[in-house]
Coordinates of C-alpha atoms in Angstrom, one line a residue:
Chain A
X4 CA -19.5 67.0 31.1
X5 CA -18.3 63.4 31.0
X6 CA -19.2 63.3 34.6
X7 CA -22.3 64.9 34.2
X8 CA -24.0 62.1 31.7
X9 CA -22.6 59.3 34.0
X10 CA -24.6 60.7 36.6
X11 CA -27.4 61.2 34.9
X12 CA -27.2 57.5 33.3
X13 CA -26.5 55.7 36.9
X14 CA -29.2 57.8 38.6
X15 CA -31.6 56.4 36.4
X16 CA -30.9 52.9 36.7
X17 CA -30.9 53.2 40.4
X18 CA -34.1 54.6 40.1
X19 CA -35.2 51.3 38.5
X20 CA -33.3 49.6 41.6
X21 CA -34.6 51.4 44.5
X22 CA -38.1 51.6 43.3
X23 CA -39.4 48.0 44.3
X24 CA -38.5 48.2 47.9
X25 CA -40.4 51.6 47.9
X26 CA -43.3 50.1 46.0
X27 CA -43.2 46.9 48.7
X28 CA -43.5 49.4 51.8
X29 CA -46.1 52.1 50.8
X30 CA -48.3 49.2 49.4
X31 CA -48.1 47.0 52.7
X32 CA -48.5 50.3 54.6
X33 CA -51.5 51.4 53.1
X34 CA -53.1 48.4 51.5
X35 CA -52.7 45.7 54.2
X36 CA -52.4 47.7 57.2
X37 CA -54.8 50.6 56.1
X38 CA -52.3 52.8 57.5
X39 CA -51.5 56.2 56.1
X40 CA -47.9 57.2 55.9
X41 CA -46.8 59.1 58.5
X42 CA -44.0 62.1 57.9
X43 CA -44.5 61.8 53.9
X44 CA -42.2 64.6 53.2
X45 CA -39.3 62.7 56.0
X46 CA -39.9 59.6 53.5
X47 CA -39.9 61.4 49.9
X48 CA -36.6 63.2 50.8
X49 CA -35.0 60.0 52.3
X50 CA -35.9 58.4 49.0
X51 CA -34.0 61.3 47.1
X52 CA -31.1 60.8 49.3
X53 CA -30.7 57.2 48.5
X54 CA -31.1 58.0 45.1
X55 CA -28.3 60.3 44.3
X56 CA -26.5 58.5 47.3
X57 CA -26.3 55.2 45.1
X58 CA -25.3 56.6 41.7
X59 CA -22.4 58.7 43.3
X60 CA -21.5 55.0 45.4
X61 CA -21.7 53.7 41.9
X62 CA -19.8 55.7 40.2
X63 CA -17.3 55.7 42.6
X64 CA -16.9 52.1 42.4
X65 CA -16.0 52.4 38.9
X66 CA -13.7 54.6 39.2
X67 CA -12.3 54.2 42.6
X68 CA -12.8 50.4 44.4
X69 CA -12.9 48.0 41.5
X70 CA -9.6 49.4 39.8
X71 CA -7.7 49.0 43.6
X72 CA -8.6 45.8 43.8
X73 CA -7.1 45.2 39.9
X74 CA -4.3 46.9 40.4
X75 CA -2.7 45.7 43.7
X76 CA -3.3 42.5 41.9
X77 CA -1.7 43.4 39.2
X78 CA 1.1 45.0 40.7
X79 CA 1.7 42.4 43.0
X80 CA 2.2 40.0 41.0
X81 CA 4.7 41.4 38.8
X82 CA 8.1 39.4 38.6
X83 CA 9.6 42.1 40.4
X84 CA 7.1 42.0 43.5
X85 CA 7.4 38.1 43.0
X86 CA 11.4 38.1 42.4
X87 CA 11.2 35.2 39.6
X88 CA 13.2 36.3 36.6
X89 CA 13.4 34.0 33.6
X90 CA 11.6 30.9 35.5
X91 CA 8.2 29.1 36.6
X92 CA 6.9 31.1 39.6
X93 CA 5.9 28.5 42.6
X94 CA 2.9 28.9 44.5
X95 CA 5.6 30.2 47.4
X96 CA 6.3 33.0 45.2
X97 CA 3.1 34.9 45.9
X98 CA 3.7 35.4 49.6
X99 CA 3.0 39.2 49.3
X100 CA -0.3 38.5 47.5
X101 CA -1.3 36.3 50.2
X102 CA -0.1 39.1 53.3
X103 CA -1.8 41.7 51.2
X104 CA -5.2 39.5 51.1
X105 CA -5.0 38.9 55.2
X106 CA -4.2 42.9 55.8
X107 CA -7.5 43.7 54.2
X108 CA -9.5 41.1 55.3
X109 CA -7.9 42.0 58.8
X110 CA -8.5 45.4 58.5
X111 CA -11.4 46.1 57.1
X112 CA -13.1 42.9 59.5
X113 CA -12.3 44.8 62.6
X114 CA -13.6 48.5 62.5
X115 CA -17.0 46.8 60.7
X116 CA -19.3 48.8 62.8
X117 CA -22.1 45.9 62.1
X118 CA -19.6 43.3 63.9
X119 CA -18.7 46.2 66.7
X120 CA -23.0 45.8 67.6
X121 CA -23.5 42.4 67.5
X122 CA -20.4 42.2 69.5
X123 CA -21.5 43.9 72.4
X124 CA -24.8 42.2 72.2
X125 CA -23.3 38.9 72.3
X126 CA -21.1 40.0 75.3
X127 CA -24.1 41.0 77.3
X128 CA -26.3 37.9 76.5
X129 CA -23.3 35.6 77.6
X130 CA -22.6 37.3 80.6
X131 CA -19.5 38.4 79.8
X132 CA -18.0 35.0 78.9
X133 CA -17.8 35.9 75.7
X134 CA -15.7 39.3 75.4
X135 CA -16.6 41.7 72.6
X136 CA -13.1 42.3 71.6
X137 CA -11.9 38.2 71.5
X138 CA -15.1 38.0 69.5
X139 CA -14.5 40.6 66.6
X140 CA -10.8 39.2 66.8
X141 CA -11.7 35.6 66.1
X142 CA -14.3 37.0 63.4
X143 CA -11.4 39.1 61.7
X144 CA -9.0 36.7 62.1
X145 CA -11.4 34.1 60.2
X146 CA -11.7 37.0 57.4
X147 CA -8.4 37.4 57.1
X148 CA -7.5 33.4 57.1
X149 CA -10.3 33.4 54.2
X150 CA -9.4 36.3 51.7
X151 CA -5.4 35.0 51.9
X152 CA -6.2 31.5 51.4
X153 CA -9.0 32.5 48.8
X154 CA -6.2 34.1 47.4
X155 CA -3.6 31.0 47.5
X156 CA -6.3 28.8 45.7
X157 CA -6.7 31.1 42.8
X158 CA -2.9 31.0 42.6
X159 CA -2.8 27.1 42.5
X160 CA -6.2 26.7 40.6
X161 CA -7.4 24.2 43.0
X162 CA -11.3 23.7 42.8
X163 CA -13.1 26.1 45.1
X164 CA -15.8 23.4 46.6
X165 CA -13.3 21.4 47.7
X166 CA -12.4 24.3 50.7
X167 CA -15.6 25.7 51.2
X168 CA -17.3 21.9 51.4
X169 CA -14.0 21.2 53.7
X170 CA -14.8 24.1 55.9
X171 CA -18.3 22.9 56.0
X172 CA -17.6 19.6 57.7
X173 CA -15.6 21.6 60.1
X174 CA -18.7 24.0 60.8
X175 CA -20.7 21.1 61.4
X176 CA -18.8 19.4 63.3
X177 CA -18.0 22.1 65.6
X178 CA -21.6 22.8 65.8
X179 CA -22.4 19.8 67.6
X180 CA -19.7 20.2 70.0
X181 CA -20.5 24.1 70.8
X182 CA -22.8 26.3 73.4
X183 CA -26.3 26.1 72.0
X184 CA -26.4 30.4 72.5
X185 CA -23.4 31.0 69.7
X186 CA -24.6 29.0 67.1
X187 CA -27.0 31.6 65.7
X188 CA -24.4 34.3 66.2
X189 CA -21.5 32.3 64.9
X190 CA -24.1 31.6 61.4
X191 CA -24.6 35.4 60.9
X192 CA -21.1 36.5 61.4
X193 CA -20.2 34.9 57.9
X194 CA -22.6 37.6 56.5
X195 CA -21.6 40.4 58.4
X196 CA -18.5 40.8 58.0
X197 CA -18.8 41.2 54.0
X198 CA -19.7 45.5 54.0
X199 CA -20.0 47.1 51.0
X200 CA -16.9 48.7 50.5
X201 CA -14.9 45.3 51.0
X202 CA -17.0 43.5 48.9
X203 CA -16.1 45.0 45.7
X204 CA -12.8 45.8 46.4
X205 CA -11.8 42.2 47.0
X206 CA -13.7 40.8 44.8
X207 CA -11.8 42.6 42.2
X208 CA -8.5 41.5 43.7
X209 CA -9.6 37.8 42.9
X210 CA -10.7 38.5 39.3
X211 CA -7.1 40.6 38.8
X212 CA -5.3 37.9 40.4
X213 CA -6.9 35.3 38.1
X214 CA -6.2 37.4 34.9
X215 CA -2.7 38.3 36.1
X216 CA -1.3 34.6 37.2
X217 CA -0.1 32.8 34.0
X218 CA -3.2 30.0 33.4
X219 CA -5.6 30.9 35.0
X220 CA -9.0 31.9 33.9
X221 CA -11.1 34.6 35.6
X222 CA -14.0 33.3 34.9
X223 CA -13.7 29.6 36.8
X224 CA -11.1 30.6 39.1
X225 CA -12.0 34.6 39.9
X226 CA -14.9 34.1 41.7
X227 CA -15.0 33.0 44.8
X228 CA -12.9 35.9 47.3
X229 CA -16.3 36.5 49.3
X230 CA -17.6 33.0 50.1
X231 CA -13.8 32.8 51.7
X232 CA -14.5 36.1 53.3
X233 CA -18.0 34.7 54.7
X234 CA -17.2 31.3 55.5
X235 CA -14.5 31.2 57.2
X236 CA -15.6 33.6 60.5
X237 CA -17.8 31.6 61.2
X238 CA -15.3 28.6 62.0
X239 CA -13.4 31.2 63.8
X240 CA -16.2 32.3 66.2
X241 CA -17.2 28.5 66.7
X242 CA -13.5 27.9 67.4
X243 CA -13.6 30.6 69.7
X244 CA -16.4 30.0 71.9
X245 CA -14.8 26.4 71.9
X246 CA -11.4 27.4 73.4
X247 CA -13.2 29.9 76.0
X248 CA -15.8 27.2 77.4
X249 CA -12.5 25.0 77.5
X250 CA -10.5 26.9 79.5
X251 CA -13.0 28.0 82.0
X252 CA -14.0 24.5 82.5
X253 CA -10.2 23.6 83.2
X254 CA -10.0 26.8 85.5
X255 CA -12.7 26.2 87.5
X256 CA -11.0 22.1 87.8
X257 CA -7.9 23.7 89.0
X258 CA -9.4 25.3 91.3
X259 CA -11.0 22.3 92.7
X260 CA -7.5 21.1 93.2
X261 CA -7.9 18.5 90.2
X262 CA -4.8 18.8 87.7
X263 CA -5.6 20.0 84.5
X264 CA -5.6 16.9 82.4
X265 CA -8.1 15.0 84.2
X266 CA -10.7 18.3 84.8
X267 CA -10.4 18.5 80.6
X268 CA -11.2 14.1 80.5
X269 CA -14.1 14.7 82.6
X270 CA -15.8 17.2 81.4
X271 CA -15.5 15.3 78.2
X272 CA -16.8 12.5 79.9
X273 CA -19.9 14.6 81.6
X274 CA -20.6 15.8 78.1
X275 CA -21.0 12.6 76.7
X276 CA -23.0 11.5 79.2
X277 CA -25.5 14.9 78.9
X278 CA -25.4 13.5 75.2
X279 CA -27.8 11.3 74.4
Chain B
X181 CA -31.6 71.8 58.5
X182 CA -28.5 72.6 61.1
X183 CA -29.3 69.1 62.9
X184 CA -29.3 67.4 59.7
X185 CA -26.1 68.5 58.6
X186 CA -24.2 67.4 61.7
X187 CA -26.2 63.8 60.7
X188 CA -24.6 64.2 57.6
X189 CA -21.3 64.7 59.1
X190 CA -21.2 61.8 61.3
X191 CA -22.6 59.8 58.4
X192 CA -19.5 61.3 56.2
X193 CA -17.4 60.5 59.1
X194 CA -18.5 56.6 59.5
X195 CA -17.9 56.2 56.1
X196 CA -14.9 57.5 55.8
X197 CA -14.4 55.0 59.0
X198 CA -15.2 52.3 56.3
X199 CA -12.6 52.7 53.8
X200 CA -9.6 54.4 56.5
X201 CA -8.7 50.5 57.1
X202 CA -8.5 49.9 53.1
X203 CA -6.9 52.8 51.9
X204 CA -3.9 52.1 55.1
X205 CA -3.3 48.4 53.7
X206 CA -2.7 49.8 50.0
X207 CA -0.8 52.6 50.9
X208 CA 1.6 50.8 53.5
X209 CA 2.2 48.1 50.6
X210 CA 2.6 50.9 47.9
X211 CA 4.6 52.8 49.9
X212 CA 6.5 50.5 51.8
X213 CA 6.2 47.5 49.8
X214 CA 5.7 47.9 46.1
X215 CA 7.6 51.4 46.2
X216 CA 5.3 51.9 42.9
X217 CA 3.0 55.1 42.1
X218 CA -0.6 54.2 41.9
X219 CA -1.4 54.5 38.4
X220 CA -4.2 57.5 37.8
X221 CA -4.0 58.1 41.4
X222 CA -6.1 61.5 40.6
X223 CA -9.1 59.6 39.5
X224 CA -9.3 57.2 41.9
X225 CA -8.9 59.9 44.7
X226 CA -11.9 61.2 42.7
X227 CA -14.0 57.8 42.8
X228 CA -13.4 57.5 46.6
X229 CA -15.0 60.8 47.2
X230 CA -17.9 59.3 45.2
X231 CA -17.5 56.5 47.5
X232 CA -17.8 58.5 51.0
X233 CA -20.4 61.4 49.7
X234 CA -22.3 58.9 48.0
X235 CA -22.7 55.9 51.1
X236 CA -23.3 58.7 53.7
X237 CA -26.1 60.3 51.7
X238 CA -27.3 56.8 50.7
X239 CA -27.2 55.7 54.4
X240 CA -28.9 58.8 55.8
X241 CA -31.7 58.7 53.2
X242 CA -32.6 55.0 54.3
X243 CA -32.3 55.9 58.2
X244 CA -34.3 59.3 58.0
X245 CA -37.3 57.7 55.6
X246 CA -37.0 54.0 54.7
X247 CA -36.1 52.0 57.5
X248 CA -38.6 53.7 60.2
X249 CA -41.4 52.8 57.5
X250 CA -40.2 49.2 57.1
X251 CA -39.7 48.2 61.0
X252 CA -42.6 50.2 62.2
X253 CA -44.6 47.8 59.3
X254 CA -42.5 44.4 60.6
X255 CA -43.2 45.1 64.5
X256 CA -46.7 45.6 63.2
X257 CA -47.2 42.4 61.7
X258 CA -45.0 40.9 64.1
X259 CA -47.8 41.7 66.9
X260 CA -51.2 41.3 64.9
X261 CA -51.6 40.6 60.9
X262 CA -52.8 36.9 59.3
X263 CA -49.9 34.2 58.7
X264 CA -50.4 34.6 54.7
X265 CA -49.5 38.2 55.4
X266 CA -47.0 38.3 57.3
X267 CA -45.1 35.5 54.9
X268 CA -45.6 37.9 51.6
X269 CA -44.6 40.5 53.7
X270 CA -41.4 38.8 54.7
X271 CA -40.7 37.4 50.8
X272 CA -41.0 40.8 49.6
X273 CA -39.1 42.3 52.3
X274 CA -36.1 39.9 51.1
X275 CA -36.6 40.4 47.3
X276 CA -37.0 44.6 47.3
X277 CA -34.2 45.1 49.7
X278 CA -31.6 42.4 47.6
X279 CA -32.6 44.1 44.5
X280 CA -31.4 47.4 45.4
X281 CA -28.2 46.4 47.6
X282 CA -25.1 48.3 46.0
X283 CA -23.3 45.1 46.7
X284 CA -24.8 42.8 44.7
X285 CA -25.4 45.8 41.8
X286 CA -21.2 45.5 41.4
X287 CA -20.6 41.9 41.8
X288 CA -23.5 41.1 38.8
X289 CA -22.3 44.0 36.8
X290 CA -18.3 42.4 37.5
X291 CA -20.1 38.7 36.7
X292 CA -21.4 39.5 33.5
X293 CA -18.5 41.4 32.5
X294 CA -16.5 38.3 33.1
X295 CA -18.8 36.1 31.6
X296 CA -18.4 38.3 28.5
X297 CA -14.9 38.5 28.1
X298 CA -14.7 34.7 28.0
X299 CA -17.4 34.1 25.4
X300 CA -20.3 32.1 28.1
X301 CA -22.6 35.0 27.0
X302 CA -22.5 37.7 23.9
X303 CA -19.6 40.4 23.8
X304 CA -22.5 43.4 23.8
X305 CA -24.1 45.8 26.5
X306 CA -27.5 43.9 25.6
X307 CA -26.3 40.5 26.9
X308 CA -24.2 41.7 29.5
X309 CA -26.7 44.1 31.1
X310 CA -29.3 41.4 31.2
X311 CA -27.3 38.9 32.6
X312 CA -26.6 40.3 35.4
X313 CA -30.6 41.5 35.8
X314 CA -31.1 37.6 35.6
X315 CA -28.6 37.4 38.4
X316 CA -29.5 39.8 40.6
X317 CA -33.5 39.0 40.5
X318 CA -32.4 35.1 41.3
X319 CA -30.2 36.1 44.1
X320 CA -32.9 38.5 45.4
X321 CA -36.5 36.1 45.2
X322 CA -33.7 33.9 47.0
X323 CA -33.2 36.2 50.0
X324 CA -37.4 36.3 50.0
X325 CA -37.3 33.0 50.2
X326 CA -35.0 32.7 52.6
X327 CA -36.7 35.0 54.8
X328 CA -40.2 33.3 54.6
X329 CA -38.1 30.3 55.9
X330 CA -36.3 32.3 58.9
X331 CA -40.0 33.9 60.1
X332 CA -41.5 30.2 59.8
X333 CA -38.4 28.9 61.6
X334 CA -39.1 31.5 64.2
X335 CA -42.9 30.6 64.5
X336 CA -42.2 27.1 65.0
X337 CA -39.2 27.0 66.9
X338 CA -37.2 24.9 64.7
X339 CA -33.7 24.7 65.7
X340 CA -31.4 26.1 63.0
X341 CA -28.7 24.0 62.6
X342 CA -30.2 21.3 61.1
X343 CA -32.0 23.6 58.8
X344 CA -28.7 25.2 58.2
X345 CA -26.7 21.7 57.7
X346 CA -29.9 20.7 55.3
X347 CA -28.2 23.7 53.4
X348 CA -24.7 23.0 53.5
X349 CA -25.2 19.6 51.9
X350 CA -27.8 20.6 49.5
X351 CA -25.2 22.9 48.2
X352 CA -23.1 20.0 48.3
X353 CA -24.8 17.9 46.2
X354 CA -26.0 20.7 43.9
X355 CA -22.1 21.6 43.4
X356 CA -21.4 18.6 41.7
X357 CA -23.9 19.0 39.6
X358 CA -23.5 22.3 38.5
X359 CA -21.2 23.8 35.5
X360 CA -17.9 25.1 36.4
X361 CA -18.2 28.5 35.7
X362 CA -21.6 29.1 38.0
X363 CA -20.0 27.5 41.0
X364 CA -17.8 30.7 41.9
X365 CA -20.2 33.1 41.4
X366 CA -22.6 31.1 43.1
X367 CA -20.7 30.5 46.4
X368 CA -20.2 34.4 46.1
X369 CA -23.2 35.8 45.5
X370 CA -23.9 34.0 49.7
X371 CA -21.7 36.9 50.8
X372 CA -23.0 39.6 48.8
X373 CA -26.4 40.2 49.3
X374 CA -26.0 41.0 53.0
X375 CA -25.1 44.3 53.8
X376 CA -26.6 48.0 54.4
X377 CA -29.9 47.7 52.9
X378 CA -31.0 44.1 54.0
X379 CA -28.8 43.2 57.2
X380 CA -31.0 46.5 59.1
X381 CA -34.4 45.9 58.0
X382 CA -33.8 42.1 58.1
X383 CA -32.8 41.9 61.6
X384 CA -35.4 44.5 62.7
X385 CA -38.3 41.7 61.3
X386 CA -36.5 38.7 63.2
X387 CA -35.9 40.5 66.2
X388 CA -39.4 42.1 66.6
X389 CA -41.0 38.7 65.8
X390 CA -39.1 36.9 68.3
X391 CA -39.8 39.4 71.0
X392 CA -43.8 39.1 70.5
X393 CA -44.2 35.3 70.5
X394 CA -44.1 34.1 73.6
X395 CA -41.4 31.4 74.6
X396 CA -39.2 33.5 72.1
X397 CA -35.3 34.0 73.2
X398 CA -34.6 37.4 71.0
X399 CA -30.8 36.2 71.2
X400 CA -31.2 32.5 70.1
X401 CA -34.3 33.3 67.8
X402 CA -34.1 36.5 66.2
X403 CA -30.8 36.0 65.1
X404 CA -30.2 33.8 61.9
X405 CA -32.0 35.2 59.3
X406 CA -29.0 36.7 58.0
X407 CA -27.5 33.1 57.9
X408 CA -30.2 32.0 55.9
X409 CA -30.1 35.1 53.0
X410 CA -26.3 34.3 52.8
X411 CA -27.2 30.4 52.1
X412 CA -30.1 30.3 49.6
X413 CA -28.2 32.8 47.3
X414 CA -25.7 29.9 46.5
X415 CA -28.8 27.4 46.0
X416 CA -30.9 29.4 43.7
X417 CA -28.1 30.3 41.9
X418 CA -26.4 27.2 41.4
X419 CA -30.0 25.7 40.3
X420 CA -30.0 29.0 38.1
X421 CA -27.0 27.9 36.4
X422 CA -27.7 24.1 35.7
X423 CA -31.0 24.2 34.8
X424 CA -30.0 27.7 32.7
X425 CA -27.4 25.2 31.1
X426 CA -30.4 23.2 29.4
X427 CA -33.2 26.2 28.2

């Protein structure tokens, strides 16, 4: 019965939520384009679908991906988990907090079917110089880097801006020194890898780990998990597109019979001379 | 109806795809690492059902009636349709499919709850329920406005990094600027708004615009809209929160 009014309740207020995008379409459809709608009852029964598709999702997220992400927090940060007994617990203490964070991120980064896509699609434009699978490594790895140390700063209350401005100097600076194709890709990769199942889950881990850590307050230093989680790939990807044009450049010198050291000067040197 | 249930199927299958990789890493550091029980494990065994019937019905019902409609309307204003058009278009494409993103639904509902457990805004449904509307209709005319910005980028060719860099030290500046307590929710609400409803529909518009203008590169310029949804967010919403700060 319980179940039966939270349905009811959720599938009205996603109702309320779905209905602009439907009101956006049909009016550009037939008011702007004069079109009429083609396969009306396709479209009606999609809409239906969404509908009770979102209150279950909902729902479920109540009951299901925002307590996970409470209660490893929770549980992970007991003194048992943490082994301090009767004293101050060091930021050190938390190391299973912060190899819980970079499973997740890892995990859930890699089978992203999103990041599988643009993967292959980046492999194919670069002609195979970039590979799909170092690609969705670097962008997981960069995930997982992010959610653990998003984790670490809630645990020693730093200020947030100070990494993500940080890792902003370092996207920036790596732009200018990257392949003009990857800098599009290496932008959108921060969003992507951010799904709607990892989203809430992690964000709840921050907001647990912030009410479970002794001073800290959720509402400064819970926040926070996802611009980690979206930031950080796309230093990752950027780094990795660096290390593969580097390495193919000091191949091909090697093969020219130059050693190593001087192929990787001079094509430093060439670069600054294409440079303006 | 037989071909729609083995849609359904895969659908249940890819989402149950989504959460195998979650539900390993908690189990492997219950089991192996904690050595705990999961406290009302039967409810949240429950919830994740909710989770995989409820994304695979969600997902089928946009791929079977809303996204045809929406890219079959982009490539159409992508070939033909006024500039003034084609902008609204592209705002409201932003805003209608941020409003509804599940995503963004839990983060604002988590925000406010925050908020209200630490006394920023009233400790009632009222206050709670509408500031998290507040947020999630910022974060969403952001995304329209960030799209406007990615199809005029696209028309003119603009490079992106700069526009992108413009970004990063707008945000910045506007960080020092803004009250503690926005600046977390702020950098997050970047990550949120760009998943299943908006990343599909999205891409379709900047994809299908960059394949109809000539001197186009779909790979260099039909990409980067996404980057530009997950920027504004944390600029409207930072602005939200200073400004807010005075009213």
């Amino acid at each position: 019965m319980g179940f039966a009014i939270d349905f009811a309740q959720t599938l009205w207020s996603t109702s309320l939520d779905v209905a602009p995008i439907v009101v956006i379409l049909v009016l550009f459809q037939v008011a702007v384009l004069r079109r009429s709608l083609p396969n009306l009852r396709r479209i009606v029964g999609g809409f239906v679908c969404v509908l009770i598709g979102l209150a279950l999702f909902l729902i479920g997220l109540q009951d299901a991906l925002f307590p996970i992400g409470e209660t490893m927090a929770r549980q992970l940060t007991t003194p048992e988990a943490t082994g301090v007994a009767g004293r101050e617990a060091a930021w050190t203490d938390y190391w299973l907090v912060y190899a819980f964070a970079a499973a997740i991120g890892f995990a859930t980064t890699i089978a992203e079917p999103s990041l599988i896509a643009v993967a292959l699609k980046a492999e194919e434009v670069s002609g195979n110089a970039i590979n799909a699978w170092g690609l969705r490594l670097a962008v997981a790895v960069g995930a997982a880097l992010g959610v653990s140390l998003g984790c670490f700063r809630i645990v020693t209350g730093t200020p947030l801006p100070w990494y993500i401005i940080a890792v902003y100097l370092v996207v920036i600076v790596q732009t200018f020194r990257s392949g003009r194709a990857i800098v599009p890709l290496a932008y959108d990769s921060g969003g992507v890898t951010t799904s709607t199942v990892t989203v809430p889950v992690v964000a709840a881990l921050g907001l647990g780990l912030a009410a479970s850590v002794p001073g800290r307050n959720p509402l400064i230093d819970g926040f926070g998990m996802i611009a980690f989680a979206a930031v950080f790939p796309i230093m990752t990807v950027l780094g990795y597109s660096m290390a593969v044009e580097w390495l193919g450049k000091r191949r091909r010198g090697r093969e020219n019979g130059a050693p190593p050291v001087d192929a990787a000067r001079e094509t430093m040197q060439q670069r600054r001379n294409v440079e303006p | 109806m037989r071909n729609l249930l083995v849609l359904f199927g895969g659908r249940i299958v890819a989402a149950l795809r989504d959460l195998a990789p979650i539900v390993a890493v908690i189990a492997f550091f219950q089991i192996v690492v904690l050595q705990q029980p999961f406290p009302n494990l039967a409810e949240v065994l429950g919830g994740l059902l909710c989770v995989v019937a409820g994304l695979a019905l969600f997902i089928q019902g946009l791929e079977s009636g809303l996204f045809p409609l929406g890219e079959a309307i982009a490539q159409a204003f992508a070939r033909k349709g006024s500039a003034s058009a084609l902008f609204a278009f592209a705002f409201c494409l932003g805003f209608g499919t941020t409003v509804a993103e599940p995503a963004l639904i839990a983060v604002a509902a988590e925000a406010a709850e925050v908020a209200s457990e630490a006394g920023a805004i009233g400790d009632d449904a009222e206050a709670r329920s509408s500031y998290a509307f507040n947020l999630r209709m910022v974060v969403a005319v952001s995304v329209g406005v960030a799209i406007v910005l990615g199809v005029l980028r696209i028309l003119k060719g603009w490079p992106i990094h700069r526009l992108i860099i413009g970004g990063y030290v707008l945000v910045t500046v506007m960080t020092v600027f803004a009250p503690d307590e926005i600046v977390g929710v702020a950098y997050d609400s970047g990550g949120v708004t760009t998943s299943t409803i908006t990343v599909p529909l999205v891409t379709a518009l900047g994809v299908g615009l960059a394949t109809a203008i000539k001197g186009r590169n779909p790979m260099l310029d039909g990409f980067g809209l996404i980057a530009f949804a997950s920027l504004t967010p944390i600029v409207f919403v930072l602005a939200y929160g200073t400004l807010g700060g005075w009213v």
